């Protein structure tokens, strides 16, 4: 006869570290801090790439002077987001008296803006790179959330680590380009679509998918590749479920996307005249 019955509390085993909620959360925070440190330290050592100054100039010109005649090459959302920290600079100067400003030669005007008219070009370059780094971390956070919903905390950490520590991501996640911003839009759209497929209801999934589509359209022209992907996913879901609601979800997301694009352009419905005088 056992005189000392075992204590049930003594028999419980602790969950593995990667499934423990607090440890998993702290591990993810450590991943974010490590990735951010790598991005910042590398950015401080890298000179400007060939197109960074152009992206930064276009965004700054739009936010500070409402100049839309430099935007025929790319939509303005990502470049404007990169330019936001520059608005805190009290002595920021735009080359509005330069002939390149009026002739739409954005590459020449960008050179004058970053290297001739402002006293601290490297500071402006670093400030413009910060939003891309923040977006890189945000994509990692979204992948962590999605991975946790798919397969628990272990998959969440693996998904976040594969993104946050990938050399290609670390190389591009510090530059003033639209690549990371477009990636965020893709993830947001697909995550919203997946949430809808799991729940069958709109609401938050519809808002996520619509915002992702709209921001993608206002970030890069080749975001049009997202439309057939989005449409095929919903069409396949409609066929599998034998109901029309997924198609209505896609229509609703499209309406939200158009509203987002209109809001990015300040609801200006006038045609944008491109470089060759063609209204687009």
Short mmCIF file of C-alpha atoms in Angstrom, two decimals:
data_model
loop_
_atom_site.label_atom_id
_atom_site.label_comp_id
_atom_site.label_asym_id
_atom_site.label_seq_id
_atom_site.Cartn_x
_atom_site.Cartn_y
_atom_site.Cartn_z
CA UNK A 1 0.00 0.00 0.00
CA UNK A 2 1.38 3.39 -0.93
CA UNK A 3 1.48 5.61 2.13
CA UNK A 4 2.50 8.63 0.15
CA UNK A 5 0.08 9.09 -2.71
CA UNK A 6 1.57 11.04 -5.50
CA UNK A 7 0.62 14.67 -5.83
CA UNK A 8 -1.11 15.32 -9.18
CA UNK A 9 0.61 18.68 -9.31
CA UNK A 10 3.99 16.97 -9.05
CA UNK A 11 3.18 14.70 -11.98
CA UNK A 12 2.32 17.41 -14.46
CA UNK A 13 5.00 18.11 -16.99
CA UNK A 14 5.77 21.53 -18.36
CA UNK A 15 5.01 22.06 -22.02
CA UNK A 16 7.95 22.36 -24.40
CA UNK A 17 9.41 25.84 -24.58
CA UNK A 18 8.18 26.43 -28.13
CA UNK A 19 4.57 25.75 -27.05
CA UNK A 20 4.68 27.79 -23.86
CA UNK A 21 2.75 31.01 -24.55
CA UNK A 22 5.07 33.39 -22.71
CA UNK A 23 8.34 31.88 -23.91
CA UNK A 24 7.09 31.68 -27.47
CA UNK A 25 6.06 35.33 -27.35
CA UNK A 26 9.43 36.40 -25.95
CA UNK A 27 11.21 34.33 -28.60
CA UNK A 28 9.24 36.15 -31.28
CA UNK A 29 10.08 39.54 -29.76
CA UNK A 30 13.75 38.51 -29.75
CA UNK A 31 13.44 37.63 -33.45
CA UNK A 32 11.97 41.06 -34.18
CA UNK A 33 14.72 42.86 -32.27
CA UNK A 34 17.45 40.78 -33.92
CA UNK A 35 16.06 41.41 -37.40
CA UNK A 36 15.63 45.13 -36.71
CA UNK A 37 19.19 45.38 -35.42
CA UNK A 38 20.53 43.67 -38.53
CA UNK A 39 18.49 45.95 -40.79
CA UNK A 40 19.57 49.15 -39.05
CA UNK A 41 23.25 48.23 -38.77
CA UNK A 42 23.41 47.21 -42.42
CA UNK A 43 21.52 50.29 -43.58
CA UNK A 44 24.00 52.59 -41.87
CA UNK A 45 26.80 51.05 -43.93
CA UNK A 46 25.09 50.96 -47.33
CA UNK A 47 25.18 53.75 -49.89
CA UNK A 48 22.11 54.67 -51.90
CA UNK A 49 21.00 52.26 -54.60
CA UNK A 50 20.23 53.52 -58.08
CA UNK A 51 16.50 54.07 -57.53
CA UNK A 52 16.19 54.91 -53.83
CA UNK A 53 16.59 58.65 -54.29
CA UNK A 54 13.91 58.67 -56.98
CA UNK A 55 11.40 56.85 -54.78
CA UNK A 56 12.18 59.14 -51.86
CA UNK A 57 11.94 62.28 -53.97
CA UNK A 58 8.61 61.35 -55.55
CA UNK A 59 7.07 60.63 -52.16
CA UNK A 60 8.40 63.82 -50.61
CA UNK A 61 7.30 65.94 -53.57
CA UNK A 62 3.77 64.56 -53.30
CA UNK A 63 3.44 64.95 -49.54
CA UNK A 64 5.12 68.34 -49.26
CA UNK A 65 4.11 70.05 -52.52
CA UNK A 66 1.23 67.86 -53.81
CA UNK A 67 3.29 67.28 -56.96
CA UNK A 68 1.64 64.55 -59.02
CA UNK A 69 3.56 65.00 -62.27
CA UNK A 70 6.38 62.70 -61.07
CA UNK A 71 4.10 59.74 -60.38
CA UNK A 72 3.69 58.29 -63.87
CA UNK A 73 6.33 55.60 -63.21
CA UNK A 74 4.88 54.12 -60.01
CA UNK A 75 1.86 54.59 -57.76
CA UNK A 76 2.54 56.75 -54.75
CA UNK A 77 1.66 54.79 -51.60
CA UNK A 78 5.02 53.17 -50.82
CA UNK A 79 7.13 56.19 -51.77
CA UNK A 80 4.89 58.49 -49.72
CA UNK A 81 5.18 56.19 -46.72
CA UNK A 82 8.96 56.23 -47.03
CA UNK A 83 8.90 60.02 -47.20
CA UNK A 84 6.86 60.52 -44.02
CA UNK A 85 9.85 60.74 -41.61
CA UNK A 86 11.40 63.45 -43.80
CA UNK A 87 8.51 65.78 -43.00
CA UNK A 88 9.98 66.15 -39.50
CA UNK A 89 13.03 67.88 -40.98
CA UNK A 90 12.55 71.66 -40.56
CA UNK A 91 14.93 72.68 -43.35
CA UNK A 92 13.85 70.17 -45.99
CA UNK A 93 14.13 71.71 -49.46
CA UNK A 94 12.58 70.62 -52.75
CA UNK A 95 14.15 71.71 -56.08
CA UNK A 96 11.02 73.53 -57.22
CA UNK A 97 13.06 76.18 -59.04
CA UNK A 98 15.06 73.58 -60.95
CA UNK A 99 14.14 73.14 -64.65
CA UNK A 100 13.89 69.40 -64.04
CA UNK A 101 10.96 70.04 -61.68
CA UNK A 102 8.83 71.54 -64.42
CA UNK A 103 9.98 69.20 -67.20
CA UNK A 104 9.04 66.07 -65.19
CA UNK A 105 12.63 64.79 -65.24
CA UNK A 106 12.25 63.10 -61.89
CA UNK A 107 15.66 61.40 -61.99
CA UNK A 108 17.44 64.76 -62.36
CA UNK A 109 15.20 66.42 -59.79
CA UNK A 110 15.83 63.53 -57.40
CA UNK A 111 19.59 64.04 -57.68
CA UNK A 112 19.19 67.72 -56.91
CA UNK A 113 16.85 67.00 -54.01
CA UNK A 114 19.01 64.49 -52.17
CA UNK A 115 22.55 65.54 -53.00
CA UNK A 116 22.46 69.28 -53.76
CA UNK A 117 19.61 71.04 -51.97
CA UNK A 118 19.80 69.43 -48.52
CA UNK A 119 22.71 69.49 -46.13
CA UNK A 120 22.41 65.94 -44.72
CA UNK A 121 21.66 63.53 -47.56
CA UNK A 122 22.75 60.45 -45.62
CA UNK A 123 20.43 61.38 -42.77
CA UNK A 124 17.53 61.79 -45.19
CA UNK A 125 18.40 58.45 -46.78
CA UNK A 126 18.36 56.68 -43.41
CA UNK A 127 15.10 58.33 -42.37
CA UNK A 128 13.51 57.23 -45.64
CA UNK A 129 14.67 53.66 -45.12
CA UNK A 130 13.12 53.33 -41.67
CA UNK A 131 9.52 52.79 -42.87
CA UNK A 132 10.62 49.88 -45.05
CA UNK A 133 12.24 48.28 -42.01
CA UNK A 134 9.02 48.73 -40.04
CA UNK A 135 7.03 47.11 -42.84
CA UNK A 136 9.49 44.20 -42.85
CA UNK A 137 8.81 43.63 -39.16
CA UNK A 138 5.06 43.97 -39.74
CA UNK A 139 5.15 41.22 -42.36
CA UNK A 140 6.98 39.05 -39.82
CA UNK A 141 4.28 39.76 -37.24
CA UNK A 142 1.55 38.84 -39.71
CA UNK A 143 3.28 35.58 -40.61
CA UNK A 144 3.63 34.81 -36.90
CA UNK A 145 -0.10 35.35 -36.39
CA UNK A 146 -1.03 33.33 -39.46
CA UNK A 147 1.36 30.52 -38.57
CA UNK A 148 -0.04 30.31 -35.04
CA UNK A 149 -3.57 29.96 -36.40
CA UNK A 150 -2.45 27.30 -38.88
CA UNK A 151 -0.24 25.10 -36.71
CA UNK A 152 0.40 26.54 -33.29
CA UNK A 153 3.27 28.49 -31.78
CA UNK A 154 6.02 26.29 -33.20
CA UNK A 155 4.87 26.95 -36.76
CA UNK A 156 4.41 30.62 -35.89
CA UNK A 157 8.02 30.98 -34.78
CA UNK A 158 9.29 29.05 -37.80
CA UNK A 159 7.27 31.20 -40.21
CA UNK A 160 8.47 34.43 -38.62
CA UNK A 161 12.10 33.28 -38.49
CA UNK A 162 12.14 32.22 -42.14
CA UNK A 163 11.06 35.73 -43.09
CA UNK A 164 12.86 37.90 -40.55
CA UNK A 165 16.24 36.18 -40.91
CA UNK A 166 16.20 35.45 -44.64
CA UNK A 167 19.24 37.09 -46.30
CA UNK A 168 17.19 38.27 -49.27
CA UNK A 169 14.64 39.89 -46.96
CA UNK A 170 17.37 41.50 -44.87
CA UNK A 171 18.92 42.91 -48.05
CA UNK A 172 15.72 44.41 -49.47
CA UNK A 173 13.97 45.13 -46.18
CA UNK A 174 16.14 48.19 -45.59
CA UNK A 175 15.81 49.94 -48.96
CA UNK A 176 13.50 52.69 -50.19
CA UNK A 177 11.65 50.53 -52.70
CA UNK A 178 8.13 49.16 -53.00
CA UNK A 179 9.04 45.46 -52.79
CA UNK A 180 8.40 44.90 -49.08
CA UNK A 181 5.30 47.10 -49.15
CA UNK A 182 3.86 45.01 -51.98
CA UNK A 183 4.71 41.82 -50.10
CA UNK A 184 2.75 43.13 -47.12
CA UNK A 185 -0.24 43.81 -49.36
CA UNK A 186 -0.09 40.29 -50.81
CA UNK A 187 0.08 38.71 -47.35
CA UNK A 188 -2.77 40.88 -46.09
CA UNK A 189 -5.00 39.96 -49.04
CA UNK A 190 -4.28 36.24 -48.88
CA UNK A 191 -4.64 36.15 -45.10
CA UNK A 192 -8.03 37.82 -45.31
CA UNK A 193 -9.10 35.36 -48.02
CA UNK A 194 -7.93 32.42 -45.90
CA UNK A 195 -9.80 33.77 -42.87
CA UNK A 196 -12.95 33.99 -44.98
CA UNK A 197 -12.49 30.42 -46.24
CA UNK A 198 -12.18 29.21 -42.64
CA UNK A 199 -15.10 31.15 -41.15
CA UNK A 200 -17.44 31.68 -44.10
CA UNK A 201 -18.31 35.15 -42.89
CA UNK A 202 -17.21 38.59 -44.05
CA UNK A 203 -16.48 41.37 -41.60
CA UNK A 204 -12.81 41.46 -40.68
CA UNK A 205 -11.70 39.06 -43.47
CA UNK A 206 -13.48 41.20 -46.05
CA UNK A 207 -11.86 44.36 -44.70
CA UNK A 208 -8.40 42.75 -44.67
CA UNK A 209 -8.69 41.42 -48.22
CA UNK A 210 -10.11 44.67 -49.57
CA UNK A 211 -7.49 46.83 -47.89
CA UNK A 212 -4.73 44.52 -49.10
CA UNK A 213 -5.99 44.69 -52.68
CA UNK A 214 -6.38 48.46 -52.57
CA UNK A 215 -2.99 49.14 -51.05
CA UNK A 216 -1.38 46.78 -53.55
CA UNK A 217 -2.94 48.73 -56.41
CA UNK A 218 -1.63 51.98 -54.94
CA UNK A 219 1.86 50.54 -54.40
CA UNK A 220 3.01 48.97 -57.67
CA UNK A 221 1.55 48.42 -61.11
CA UNK A 222 2.55 44.76 -61.26
CA UNK A 223 0.27 44.21 -58.26
CA UNK A 224 -2.29 43.40 -60.96
CA UNK A 225 -0.88 39.86 -60.75
CA UNK A 226 -2.72 39.56 -57.44
CA UNK A 227 -6.13 39.88 -59.11
CA UNK A 228 -6.18 36.51 -60.94
CA UNK A 229 -4.76 34.79 -57.86
CA UNK A 230 -7.48 36.29 -55.68
CA UNK A 231 -10.17 35.52 -58.24
CA UNK A 232 -9.10 31.91 -58.76
CA UNK A 233 -9.00 31.26 -55.02
CA UNK A 234 -12.54 32.53 -54.59
CA UNK A 235 -13.79 30.75 -57.71
CA UNK A 236 -12.34 27.48 -56.46
CA UNK A 237 -13.93 28.05 -53.07
CA UNK A 238 -17.30 28.76 -54.69
CA UNK A 239 -17.11 25.56 -56.76
CA UNK A 240 -16.08 23.46 -53.78
CA UNK A 241 -18.79 24.86 -51.52
CA UNK A 242 -21.38 25.05 -54.33
CA UNK A 243 -22.52 28.52 -53.33
CA UNK A 244 -22.14 32.02 -54.70
CA UNK A 245 -21.13 33.82 -51.49
CA UNK A 246 -17.35 33.66 -52.21
CA UNK A 247 -17.96 35.60 -55.42
CA UNK A 248 -19.88 38.22 -53.45
CA UNK A 249 -16.93 38.37 -51.06
CA UNK A 250 -14.63 39.11 -53.98
CA UNK A 251 -16.96 41.83 -55.25
CA UNK A 252 -17.10 43.43 -51.81
CA UNK A 253 -13.32 43.31 -51.51
CA UNK A 254 -13.05 44.99 -54.91
CA UNK A 255 -15.31 47.83 -53.78
CA UNK A 256 -13.19 48.35 -50.66
CA UNK A 257 -10.04 48.24 -52.80
CA UNK A 258 -11.33 50.99 -55.08
CA UNK A 259 -12.21 53.09 -52.03
CA UNK A 260 -8.69 52.61 -50.63
CA UNK A 261 -7.05 53.61 -53.92
CA UNK A 262 -9.29 56.68 -54.14
CA UNK A 263 -8.41 57.64 -50.56
CA UNK A 264 -4.68 57.30 -51.28
CA UNK A 265 -5.09 59.74 -54.16
CA UNK A 266 -7.18 62.06 -51.95
CA UNK A 267 -10.32 61.24 -53.96
CA UNK A 268 -8.99 63.18 -56.92
CA UNK A 269 -10.90 61.73 -59.87
CA UNK A 270 -9.25 63.89 -62.53
CA UNK A 271 -7.17 61.96 -65.10
CA UNK A 272 -3.44 61.78 -64.46
CA UNK A 273 -1.52 62.96 -67.52
CA UNK A 274 1.56 60.83 -68.01
CA UNK A 275 4.97 61.68 -69.39
CA UNK A 276 3.85 61.45 -73.01
CA UNK A 277 0.68 63.48 -72.51
CA UNK A 278 -1.57 60.44 -72.30
CA UNK A 279 -4.29 60.44 -69.64
CA UNK A 280 -4.08 57.36 -67.45
#
